[in-house]
Amino acid sequence: MSDFDLSARHLTTRQGIDTEELTGQTFPYQFDPSLVDDIDLEAATPGEDINWLEDIHLMEEDGIPAVFDRYTNAFLKIHFPVPEGREDEYARKVLVKHLQEGNSYGIWLKHKHAKFPQPELGSWLENSPTVGDNWKPPRLEGWEPPSGH
Amino acid sequence: MVAVNETSRPVRYDVRGLAEPDAEAPKTARIDGDSAVIDAADLSPRLINLELRRLVYGEDIRNVTITNPGAKHSVAVGLLARCRITIDGSLGYFACTLGDGPEIHVTGRVGWSLGENMMSGVVVVDKNAGSLTGAALRGGDLVIRGHVGARTGIDQKGGTILVGGNTGSMTGFMMQRGRQIICGDAGPGLGDSMYDGSIYVAGKVASLGVDCVEEEMGPEDHELLDRKFRIYRMDKPDTFRKFVCGKQLYNYDTLEPSERKLVL
């Protein structure tokens, strides 16, 4: 992680399930640690602890440091050099920033697939819009329910 | 689809299996500022949950107390926002499941599958919980000050389960991640077929399950234990033993799985 060269970073062209490929874009906080420095992890999570972030660690994907976003089931790569000894802290901050800004691809899908009314951004942001209040069960054209139902 | 409940009132289900699909929040809660009280005595679980969501999502109320819960099943499920819920009494099965953010305090007892599939949040139960507590737990803290039943944390994928008393048999069965802290004794088959994660036991262990081994405690283990006991204001036992996966079942080999179990 010592030789950080931004120009060498680009979206891969292979099929994959990385956040960058699913969303078709990168996000500034993947490249700039100053954008996540002020994230308060305890304030961002329930209880008096870091709660679910206790299970979030800095990992690696395609040889690049990455954090796993369980709401999308995809890795979010971190392209800035992470200070030694603070790997998990930065992984957690980048992930929380990603969620609070509503960029998790799995959250995007809520607009179409959420079946129950719920806050779009879950527990990470106050007053996020409600999604899922207009869900209709999909109907197969020409299909009729069997008699008796 | 129509079923009949115990009071002979027909209950309809929609294609999702959702009971009472046309039900609406009863709007019976007493609201006082940013707090509210729901009297659940005459409400079905569906109506209790609808009222909870109306208050938390719709009215932006972050402190809700439910009185007269009557050990009803599936109460306080699927809450996907930061809020504080107090259950003044006991709940039945699948209480406080599928949550992502709520902090729930149950002053009584709960049935089986407490906090199943919880993504994040805190659930504290003052008395005992049934079997399958924390089944498939994904994250968050699940604290039971009393005893719990069998297969606590089965298929646990994250989060922390803290038990003040004893646990039943097959605790941590197929555990994949996360932490369990048991202040009392653990029943037979502790950590059977666990894949990852850590189980800390202060009392006696009746027997270890397949591929569960003891490991030496490290500084990070003591830090975790000190922190959790401090946060939940519980008395920390003097000593703990740590149990983890022996990693002998990670891969199949030429032995049939059943034979391998016998060897191990």
Tab-separated table of C-alpha atoms in Angstrom:
chain	number	residue	atom	x	y	z
A	1	MET	CA	0.000	0.000	0.000
A	2	SER	CA	3.048	2.277	-0.112
A	3	ASP	CA	3.080	3.228	-3.789
A	4	PHE	CA	-0.235	4.927	-4.283
A	5	ASP	CA	-0.768	5.871	-7.904
A	6	LEU	CA	-4.276	7.060	-8.647
A	7	SER	CA	-3.728	7.059	-12.401
A	8	ALA	CA	-3.184	3.327	-12.273
A	9	ARG	CA	-6.640	2.765	-10.849
A	10	HIS	CA	-9.434	2.073	-13.301
A	11	LEU	CA	-12.610	0.095	-13.448
A	12	THR	CA	-12.115	-3.466	-14.419
A	13	THR	CA	-13.757	-4.662	-17.591
A	14	ARG	CA	-14.408	-8.162	-16.404
A	15	GLN	CA	-17.718	-9.285	-15.026
A	16	GLY	CA	-17.750	-9.006	-11.279
A	17	ILE	CA	-19.774	-7.973	-8.324
A	18	ASP	CA	-17.615	-5.186	-6.945
A	19	THR	CA	-19.455	-2.083	-5.868
A	20	GLU	CA	-17.696	-0.128	-8.613
A	21	GLU	CA	-18.959	-2.481	-11.290
A	22	LEU	CA	-22.473	-2.710	-9.917
A	23	THR	CA	-22.896	1.041	-9.599
A	24	GLY	CA	-20.739	1.929	-12.610
A	25	GLN	CA	-18.858	4.559	-10.647
A	26	THR	CA	-16.359	5.218	-7.899
A	27	PHE	CA	-16.914	7.448	-4.900
A	28	PRO	CA	-14.653	10.216	-3.575
A	29	TYR	CA	-14.293	8.659	-0.127
A	30	GLN	CA	-12.627	5.620	-1.705
A	31	PHE	CA	-9.692	7.876	-2.557
A	32	ASP	CA	-9.554	10.574	0.117
A	33	PRO	CA	-9.232	9.642	3.798
A	34	SER	CA	-10.010	13.193	4.896
A	35	LEU	CA	-13.604	12.626	3.780
A	36	VAL	CA	-14.110	9.918	6.386
A	37	ASP	CA	-11.907	11.176	9.208
A	38	ASP	CA	-14.774	12.836	11.068
A	39	ILE	CA	-17.051	9.776	11.024
A	40	ASP	CA	-18.005	8.863	14.602
A	41	LEU	CA	-18.395	5.095	14.507
A	42	GLU	CA	-20.089	4.775	17.891
A	43	ALA	CA	-22.572	7.526	17.063
A	44	ALA	CA	-23.286	5.845	13.735
A	45	THR	CA	-24.203	2.522	15.298
A	46	PRO	CA	-26.745	1.418	17.923
A	47	GLY	CA	-25.830	1.053	21.570
A	48	GLU	CA	-22.753	2.133	23.492
A	49	ASP	CA	-20.362	0.242	21.245
A	50	ILE	CA	-19.469	-0.030	17.579
A	51	ASN	CA	-22.089	-2.775	17.430
A	52	TRP	CA	-22.246	-4.589	14.064
A	53	LEU	CA	-19.067	-2.908	12.866
A	54	GLU	CA	-17.198	-5.189	15.259
A	55	ASP	CA	-17.372	-7.794	12.489
A	56	ILE	CA	-16.102	-5.427	9.791
A	57	HIS	CA	-12.401	-5.662	8.989
A	58	LEU	CA	-10.146	-4.408	6.234
A	59	MET	CA	-9.887	-7.140	3.639
A	60	GLU	CA	-8.489	-7.372	0.150
A	61	GLU	CA	-10.056	-7.780	-3.280
A	62	ASP	CA	-8.074	-8.045	-6.528
A	63	GLY	CA	-4.964	-7.218	-4.517
A	64	ILE	CA	-6.452	-3.917	-3.337
A	65	PRO	CA	-7.594	-3.132	0.211
A	66	ALA	CA	-11.363	-3.390	0.422
A	67	VAL	CA	-14.237	-3.500	2.864
A	68	PHE	CA	-17.172	-5.849	2.460
A	69	ASP	CA	-20.586	-4.224	2.167
A	70	ARG	CA	-23.042	-6.834	3.416
A	71	TYR	CA	-26.022	-4.821	2.188
A	72	THR	CA	-24.833	-5.368	-1.375
A	73	ASN	CA	-22.771	-8.515	-0.910
A	74	ALA	CA	-19.927	-6.735	-2.656
A	75	PHE	CA	-16.504	-5.341	-1.868
A	76	LEU	CA	-15.865	-1.617	-1.802
A	77	LYS	CA	-12.227	-0.958	-2.651
A	78	ILE	CA	-10.183	1.552	-0.713
A	79	HIS	CA	-7.595	3.271	-2.883
A	80	PHE	CA	-5.872	5.519	-0.365
A	81	PRO	CA	-2.950	4.322	1.765
A	82	VAL	CA	-4.358	3.160	5.079
A	83	PRO	CA	-2.204	4.059	8.109
A	84	GLU	CA	-0.691	1.048	9.785
A	85	GLY	CA	-2.590	-0.064	12.843
A	86	ARG	CA	-5.771	1.714	11.762
A	87	GLU	CA	-6.851	-0.697	9.033
A	88	ASP	CA	-10.171	-1.729	10.579
A	89	GLU	CA	-10.992	1.820	11.648
A	90	TYR	CA	-10.702	3.160	8.116
A	91	ALA	CA	-12.520	0.184	6.629
A	92	ARG	CA	-15.430	0.850	9.001
A	93	LYS	CA	-15.424	4.593	8.343
A	94	VAL	CA	-15.450	4.166	4.583
A	95	LEU	CA	-18.301	1.665	4.832
A	96	VAL	CA	-20.385	3.882	7.108
A	97	LYS	CA	-19.810	6.873	4.801
A	98	HIS	CA	-20.861	4.700	1.862
A	99	LEU	CA	-24.077	3.710	3.629
A	100	GLN	CA	-24.894	7.153	4.976
A	101	GLU	CA	-24.607	8.623	1.499
A	102	GLY	CA	-26.996	6.018	0.163
A	103	ASN	CA	-24.555	4.572	-2.333
A	104	SER	CA	-24.824	0.907	-1.411
A	105	TYR	CA	-26.123	-0.859	-4.521
A	106	GLY	CA	-28.305	-3.174	-2.469
A	107	ILE	CA	-30.005	-0.102	-1.016
A	108	TRP	CA	-30.642	1.231	-4.509
A	109	LEU	CA	-32.579	-1.934	-5.208
A	110	LYS	CA	-34.959	-1.151	-2.369
A	111	HIS	CA	-36.785	1.324	-4.602
A	112	LYS	CA	-37.925	-1.488	-6.843
A	113	HIS	CA	-37.955	-4.549	-4.629
A	114	ALA	CA	-38.749	-3.518	-1.055
A	115	LYS	CA	-42.006	-5.215	-0.132
A	116	PHE	CA	-42.742	-3.336	3.067
A	117	PRO	CA	-42.634	0.374	3.856
A	118	GLN	CA	-39.257	1.122	5.382
A	119	PRO	CA	-36.719	3.943	5.619
A	120	GLU	CA	-34.516	3.828	2.541
A	121	LEU	CA	-31.275	4.315	4.410
A	122	GLY	CA	-32.178	2.118	7.327
A	123	SER	CA	-30.580	3.047	10.591
A	124	TRP	CA	-27.683	5.109	9.230
A	125	LEU	CA	-29.409	8.384	8.486
A	126	GLU	CA	-32.277	10.223	10.151
A	127	ASN	CA	-35.319	11.172	8.111
A	128	SER	CA	-34.475	9.145	5.018
A	129	PRO	CA	-37.373	8.698	2.582
A	130	THR	CA	-39.740	5.760	2.868
A	131	VAL	CA	-39.601	3.092	0.177
A	132	GLY	CA	-41.604	-0.053	-0.355
A	133	ASP	CA	-45.055	1.372	0.202
A	134	ASN	CA	-46.229	0.732	-3.360
A	135	TRP	CA	-45.045	-2.839	-3.825
A	136	LYS	CA	-47.333	-4.991	-5.936
A	137	PRO	CA	-46.862	-8.735	-6.312
A	138	PRO	CA	-45.580	-9.520	-9.813
A	139	ARG	CA	-48.127	-11.203	-12.054
A	140	LEU	CA	-47.334	-13.617	-14.840
A	141	GLU	CA	-49.262	-12.639	-17.933
A	142	GLY	CA	-51.995	-15.118	-18.716
A	143	TRP	CA	-51.683	-16.889	-15.369
A	144	GLU	CA	-54.822	-17.486	-13.379
A	145	PRO	CA	-54.887	-18.755	-9.816
A	146	PRO	CA	-56.111	-22.348	-9.582
A	147	SER	CA	-59.658	-22.712	-8.459
A	148	GLY	CA	-60.121	-22.884	-4.742
A	149	HIS	CA	-57.566	-20.200	-3.986
B	1	MET	CA	-55.729	-17.847	1.604
B	2	VAL	CA	-57.821	-17.852	4.773
B	3	ALA	CA	-57.127	-19.358	8.180
B	4	VAL	CA	-59.006	-19.185	11.427
B	5	ASN	CA	-57.397	-18.060	14.647
B	6	GLU	CA	-58.166	-19.030	18.199
B	7	THR	CA	-61.053	-16.581	18.443
B	8	SER	CA	-62.557	-17.943	15.217
B	9	ARG	CA	-61.849	-14.654	13.479
B	10	PRO	CA	-60.775	-15.387	9.894
B	11	VAL	CA	-57.202	-14.302	9.188
B	12	ARG	CA	-56.233	-13.658	5.577
B	13	TYR	CA	-52.736	-14.144	4.172
B	14	ASP	CA	-51.303	-12.513	1.062
B	15	VAL	CA	-48.897	-14.057	-1.455
B	16	ARG	CA	-45.979	-13.253	0.845
B	17	GLY	CA	-47.547	-15.232	3.666
B	18	LEU	CA	-48.225	-11.990	5.483
B	19	ALA	CA	-51.068	-12.359	7.963
B	20	GLU	CA	-53.803	-9.743	8.012
B	21	PRO	CA	-52.482	-8.009	4.852
B	22	ASP	CA	-55.196	-5.367	4.955
B	23	ALA	CA	-54.696	-4.512	8.609
B	24	GLU	CA	-53.856	-0.939	9.477
B	25	ALA	CA	-52.081	0.489	12.482
B	26	PRO	CA	-54.647	0.827	15.259
B	27	LYS	CA	-53.387	4.300	16.267
B	28	THR	CA	-54.083	3.581	19.906
B	29	ALA	CA	-50.647	4.523	21.277
B	30	ARG	CA	-50.437	7.314	23.831
B	31	ILE	CA	-47.909	9.804	22.489
B	32	ASP	CA	-46.077	12.204	24.763
B	33	GLY	CA	-43.428	14.272	22.992
B	34	ASP	CA	-40.915	11.921	21.418
B	35	SER	CA	-42.107	8.939	23.475
B	36	ALA	CA	-45.111	6.677	23.174
B	37	VAL	CA	-46.786	3.799	25.006
B	38	ILE	CA	-48.613	0.957	23.259
B	39	ASP	CA	-51.026	-1.116	25.322
B	40	ALA	CA	-50.771	-4.490	23.572
B	41	ALA	CA	-53.422	-6.259	25.644
B	42	ASP	CA	-56.018	-6.356	22.863
B	43	LEU	CA	-53.732	-6.217	19.840
B	44	SER	CA	-52.562	-9.059	17.596
B	45	PRO	CA	-48.823	-9.283	16.845
B	46	ARG	CA	-49.514	-7.831	13.403
B	47	LEU	CA	-51.261	-4.813	14.873
B	48	ILE	CA	-48.537	-4.299	17.489
B	49	ASN	CA	-45.880	-4.294	14.777
B	50	LEU	CA	-47.886	-1.987	12.539
B	51	GLU	CA	-48.342	0.439	15.398
B	52	LEU	CA	-44.617	0.273	16.190
B	53	ARG	CA	-43.722	1.072	12.583
B	54	ARG	CA	-46.244	3.881	12.419
B	55	LEU	CA	-44.656	5.478	15.464
B	56	VAL	CA	-41.019	4.936	14.495
B	57	TYR	CA	-41.208	5.483	10.736
B	58	GLY	CA	-44.225	7.745	10.425
B	59	GLU	CA	-44.311	9.823	13.602
B	60	ASP	CA	-40.518	9.869	14.110
B	61	ILE	CA	-40.915	8.711	17.717
B	62	ARG	CA	-37.757	7.093	19.027
B	63	ASN	CA	-38.825	5.819	22.454
B	64	VAL	CA	-41.664	3.327	22.601
B	65	THR	CA	-42.852	1.241	25.535
B	66	ILE	CA	-45.108	-1.774	25.000
B	67	THR	CA	-47.191	-2.737	28.007
B	68	ASN	CA	-49.164	-5.970	28.475
B	69	PRO	CA	-47.253	-7.867	25.761
B	70	GLY	CA	-48.812	-11.098	26.979
B	71	ALA	CA	-45.937	-13.298	25.714
B	72	LYS	CA	-47.180	-12.798	22.159
B	73	HIS	CA	-45.043	-14.127	19.325
B	74	SER	CA	-43.099	-12.206	16.685
B	75	VAL	CA	-43.294	-8.822	18.352
B	76	ALA	CA	-40.910	-5.970	17.481
B	77	VAL	CA	-39.708	-7.648	14.283
B	78	GLY	CA	-38.229	-6.077	11.188
B	79	LEU	CA	-37.519	-2.662	12.678
B	80	LEU	CA	-35.061	-0.939	10.356
B	81	ALA	CA	-34.383	2.322	12.175
B	82	ARG	CA	-32.587	3.592	15.252
B	83	CYS	CA	-35.053	3.614	18.165
B	84	ARG	CA	-35.446	2.461	21.763
B	85	ILE	CA	-38.162	-0.063	22.532
B	86	THR	CA	-39.034	-1.253	26.040
B	87	ILE	CA	-41.139	-4.387	26.357
B	88	ASP	CA	-42.672	-4.285	29.817
B	89	GLY	CA	-43.180	-8.029	30.297
B	90	SER	CA	-42.483	-11.247	28.422
B	91	LEU	CA	-42.576	-12.222	24.736
B	92	GLY	CA	-43.095	-15.469	22.846
B	93	TYR	CA	-41.069	-16.872	19.985
B	94	PHE	CA	-39.157	-14.957	17.300
B	95	ALA	CA	-39.135	-11.803	19.409
B	96	CYS	CA	-37.083	-8.830	18.201
B	97	THR	CA	-35.975	-10.593	14.998
B	98	LEU	CA	-34.756	-9.179	11.687
B	99	GLY	CA	-33.886	-5.872	13.304
B	100	ASP	CA	-31.419	-3.385	11.910
B	101	GLY	CA	-30.895	-0.594	14.401
B	102	PRO	CA	-33.311	-0.819	17.334
B	103	GLU	CA	-32.223	-1.026	20.967
B	104	ILE	CA	-34.744	-3.242	22.734
B	105	HIS	CA	-35.095	-3.993	26.423
B	106	VAL	CA	-37.343	-6.886	27.496
B	107	THR	CA	-38.021	-6.874	31.228
B	108	GLY	CA	-39.386	-10.432	31.291
B	109	ARG	CA	-38.657	-13.715	29.521
B	110	VAL	CA	-38.725	-14.664	25.836
B	111	GLY	CA	-39.408	-17.833	23.848
B	112	TRP	CA	-37.267	-19.440	21.190
B	113	SER	CA	-35.341	-17.694	18.389
B	114	LEU	CA	-34.859	-14.360	20.092
B	115	GLY	CA	-33.112	-11.885	17.809
B	116	GLU	CA	-32.983	-14.327	14.900
B	117	ASN	CA	-31.252	-12.782	11.877
B	118	MET	CA	-30.692	-9.450	13.604
B	119	MET	CA	-28.458	-7.261	11.445
B	120	SER	CA	-27.585	-4.623	14.014
B	121	GLY	CA	-28.925	-3.240	17.265
B	122	VAL	CA	-29.047	-4.225	20.896
B	123	VAL	CA	-31.487	-6.605	22.586
B	124	VAL	CA	-31.315	-7.002	26.359
B	125	VAL	CA	-33.505	-9.563	28.147
B	126	ASP	CA	-33.631	-9.387	31.932
B	127	LYS	CA	-34.674	-13.025	32.502
B	128	ASN	CA	-34.408	-16.285	30.545
B	129	ALA	CA	-34.628	-17.038	26.821
B	130	GLY	CA	-35.601	-20.236	25.006
B	131	SER	CA	-33.704	-22.327	22.508
B	132	LEU	CA	-32.175	-21.013	19.287
B	133	THR	CA	-31.416	-17.652	20.844
B	134	GLY	CA	-29.593	-15.535	18.290
B	135	ALA	CA	-30.104	-18.015	15.458
B	136	ALA	CA	-28.357	-16.754	12.322
B	137	LEU	CA	-27.435	-13.552	14.121
B	138	ARG	CA	-25.639	-11.222	11.705
B	139	GLY	CA	-24.590	-8.370	13.953
B	140	GLY	CA	-25.320	-6.402	17.070
B	141	ASP	CA	-25.399	-7.347	20.733
B	142	LEU	CA	-27.808	-9.869	22.208
B	143	VAL	CA	-27.718	-9.881	26.012
B	144	ILE	CA	-29.654	-12.372	28.142
B	145	ARG	CA	-29.136	-11.860	31.845
B	146	GLY	CA	-30.653	-15.255	32.720
B	147	HIS	CA	-30.292	-18.720	31.195
B	148	VAL	CA	-30.809	-19.731	27.564
B	149	GLY	CA	-31.870	-22.997	25.916
B	150	ALA	CA	-30.265	-25.299	23.385
B	151	ARG	CA	-28.501	-24.343	20.164
B	152	THR	CA	-27.828	-20.790	21.175
B	153	GLY	CA	-26.358	-18.906	18.229
B	154	ILE	CA	-26.948	-21.693	15.734
B	155	ASP	CA	-25.554	-20.589	12.386
B	156	GLN	CA	-24.428	-17.319	13.943
B	157	LYS	CA	-22.777	-15.139	11.300
B	158	GLY	CA	-21.681	-12.199	13.417
B	159	GLY	CA	-22.524	-10.136	16.467
B	160	THR	CA	-22.124	-10.908	20.140
B	161	ILE	CA	-24.303	-13.049	22.389
B	162	LEU	CA	-23.786	-12.470	26.120
B	163	VAL	CA	-25.458	-14.908	28.503
B	164	GLY	CA	-25.483	-14.279	32.242
B	165	GLY	CA	-26.435	-17.860	33.131
B	166	ASN	CA	-26.146	-21.296	31.557
B	167	THR	CA	-26.659	-22.437	27.964
B	168	GLY	CA	-28.154	-25.706	26.748
B	169	SER	CA	-26.786	-28.350	24.439
B	170	MET	CA	-25.163	-27.680	21.066
B	171	THR	CA	-24.407	-24.051	21.840
B	172	GLY	CA	-22.751	-22.412	18.832
B	173	PHE	CA	-23.782	-25.232	16.484
B	174	MET	CA	-22.532	-24.420	12.973
B	175	MET	CA	-21.400	-20.999	14.136
B	176	GLN	CA	-19.691	-19.136	11.319
B	177	ARG	CA	-18.609	-15.878	12.883
B	178	GLY	CA	-19.135	-13.631	15.875
B	179	ARG	CA	-18.725	-14.075	19.598
B	180	GLN	CA	-20.539	-15.796	22.442
B	181	ILE	CA	-19.832	-15.027	26.083
B	182	ILE	CA	-21.340	-17.486	28.557
B	183	CYS	CA	-20.987	-16.722	32.242
B	184	GLY	CA	-22.400	-20.033	33.471
B	185	ASP	CA	-22.121	-23.624	32.296
B	186	ALA	CA	-22.458	-24.880	28.710
B	187	GLY	CA	-24.311	-28.061	27.790
B	188	PRO	CA	-23.034	-30.987	25.707
B	189	GLY	CA	-21.729	-30.464	22.181
B	190	LEU	CA	-20.398	-26.937	22.573
B	191	GLY	CA	-19.394	-25.440	19.225
B	192	ASP	CA	-20.302	-28.520	17.203
B	193	SER	CA	-19.280	-28.051	13.555
B	194	MET	CA	-18.479	-24.410	14.118
B	195	TYR	CA	-16.602	-22.808	11.234
B	196	ASP	CA	-15.330	-19.629	12.796
B	197	GLY	CA	-16.008	-17.274	15.688
B	198	SER	CA	-15.225	-17.498	19.384
B	199	ILE	CA	-17.086	-18.912	22.371
B	200	TYR	CA	-16.019	-17.824	25.858
B	201	VAL	CA	-17.260	-19.917	28.781
B	202	ALA	CA	-16.737	-19.106	32.454
B	203	GLY	CA	-18.386	-22.214	33.912
B	204	LYS	CA	-18.169	-25.916	33.172
B	205	VAL	CA	-18.422	-27.333	29.653
B	206	ALA	CA	-20.307	-30.641	29.560
B	207	SER	CA	-18.558	-31.683	26.348
B	208	LEU	CA	-17.144	-30.195	23.180
B	209	GLY	CA	-18.799	-30.773	19.828
B	210	VAL	CA	-17.127	-32.024	16.673
B	211	ASP	CA	-14.112	-29.911	15.662
B	212	CYS	CA	-14.392	-27.474	18.573
B	213	VAL	CA	-11.108	-26.870	20.395
B	214	GLU	CA	-9.852	-24.736	23.237
B	215	GLU	CA	-7.547	-21.834	22.470
B	216	GLU	CA	-5.473	-19.598	24.682
B	217	MET	CA	-6.943	-16.223	25.512
B	218	GLY	CA	-5.152	-13.190	24.079
B	219	PRO	CA	-5.169	-9.489	24.998
B	220	GLU	CA	-7.881	-8.760	22.446
B	221	ASP	CA	-10.111	-11.359	24.094
B	222	HIS	CA	-9.748	-9.733	27.500
B	223	GLU	CA	-10.418	-6.326	25.956
B	224	LEU	CA	-13.644	-7.608	24.403
B	225	LEU	CA	-14.840	-9.209	27.637
B	226	ASP	CA	-14.017	-6.167	29.771
B	227	ARG	CA	-15.772	-3.855	27.320
B	228	LYS	CA	-18.964	-5.890	27.019
B	229	PHE	CA	-19.336	-6.441	30.755
B	230	ARG	CA	-18.728	-2.752	31.385
B	231	ILE	CA	-21.305	-1.647	28.799
B	232	TYR	CA	-24.019	-3.970	30.096
B	233	ARG	CA	-23.131	-3.451	33.745
B	234	MET	CA	-22.852	-7.153	34.482
B	235	ASP	CA	-20.556	-8.872	36.955
B	236	LYS	CA	-17.670	-10.437	35.080
B	237	PRO	CA	-16.616	-13.910	36.215
B	238	ASP	CA	-12.962	-14.213	37.193
B	239	THR	CA	-11.854	-16.576	34.458
B	240	PHE	CA	-12.991	-17.567	30.989
B	241	ARG	CA	-11.953	-20.315	28.596
B	242	LYS	CA	-12.031	-19.664	24.865
B	243	PHE	CA	-13.260	-22.176	22.303
B	244	VAL	CA	-12.810	-21.927	18.548
B	245	CYS	CA	-12.993	-24.032	15.403
B	246	GLY	CA	-10.317	-26.719	15.048
B	247	LYS	CA	-10.531	-26.343	11.253
B	248	GLN	CA	-10.436	-30.077	10.677
B	249	LEU	CA	-13.744	-30.029	8.826
B	250	TYR	CA	-12.885	-27.247	6.397
B	251	ASN	CA	-12.334	-29.660	3.531
B	252	TYR	CA	-13.632	-33.069	2.594
B	253	ASP	CA	-11.119	-35.817	2.150
B	254	THR	CA	-11.352	-39.426	1.115
B	255	LEU	CA	-13.102	-40.353	4.329
B	256	GLU	CA	-16.836	-40.215	4.269
B	257	PRO	CA	-18.060	-37.312	6.406
B	258	SER	CA	-19.752	-39.665	8.855
B	259	GLU	CA	-16.557	-41.680	9.298
B	260	ARG	CA	-14.582	-38.523	9.764
B	261	LYS	CA	-16.882	-37.466	12.565
B	262	LEU	CA	-16.118	-40.726	14.327
B	263	VAL	CA	-12.383	-40.189	13.903
B	264	LEU	CA	-12.590	-36.699	15.332
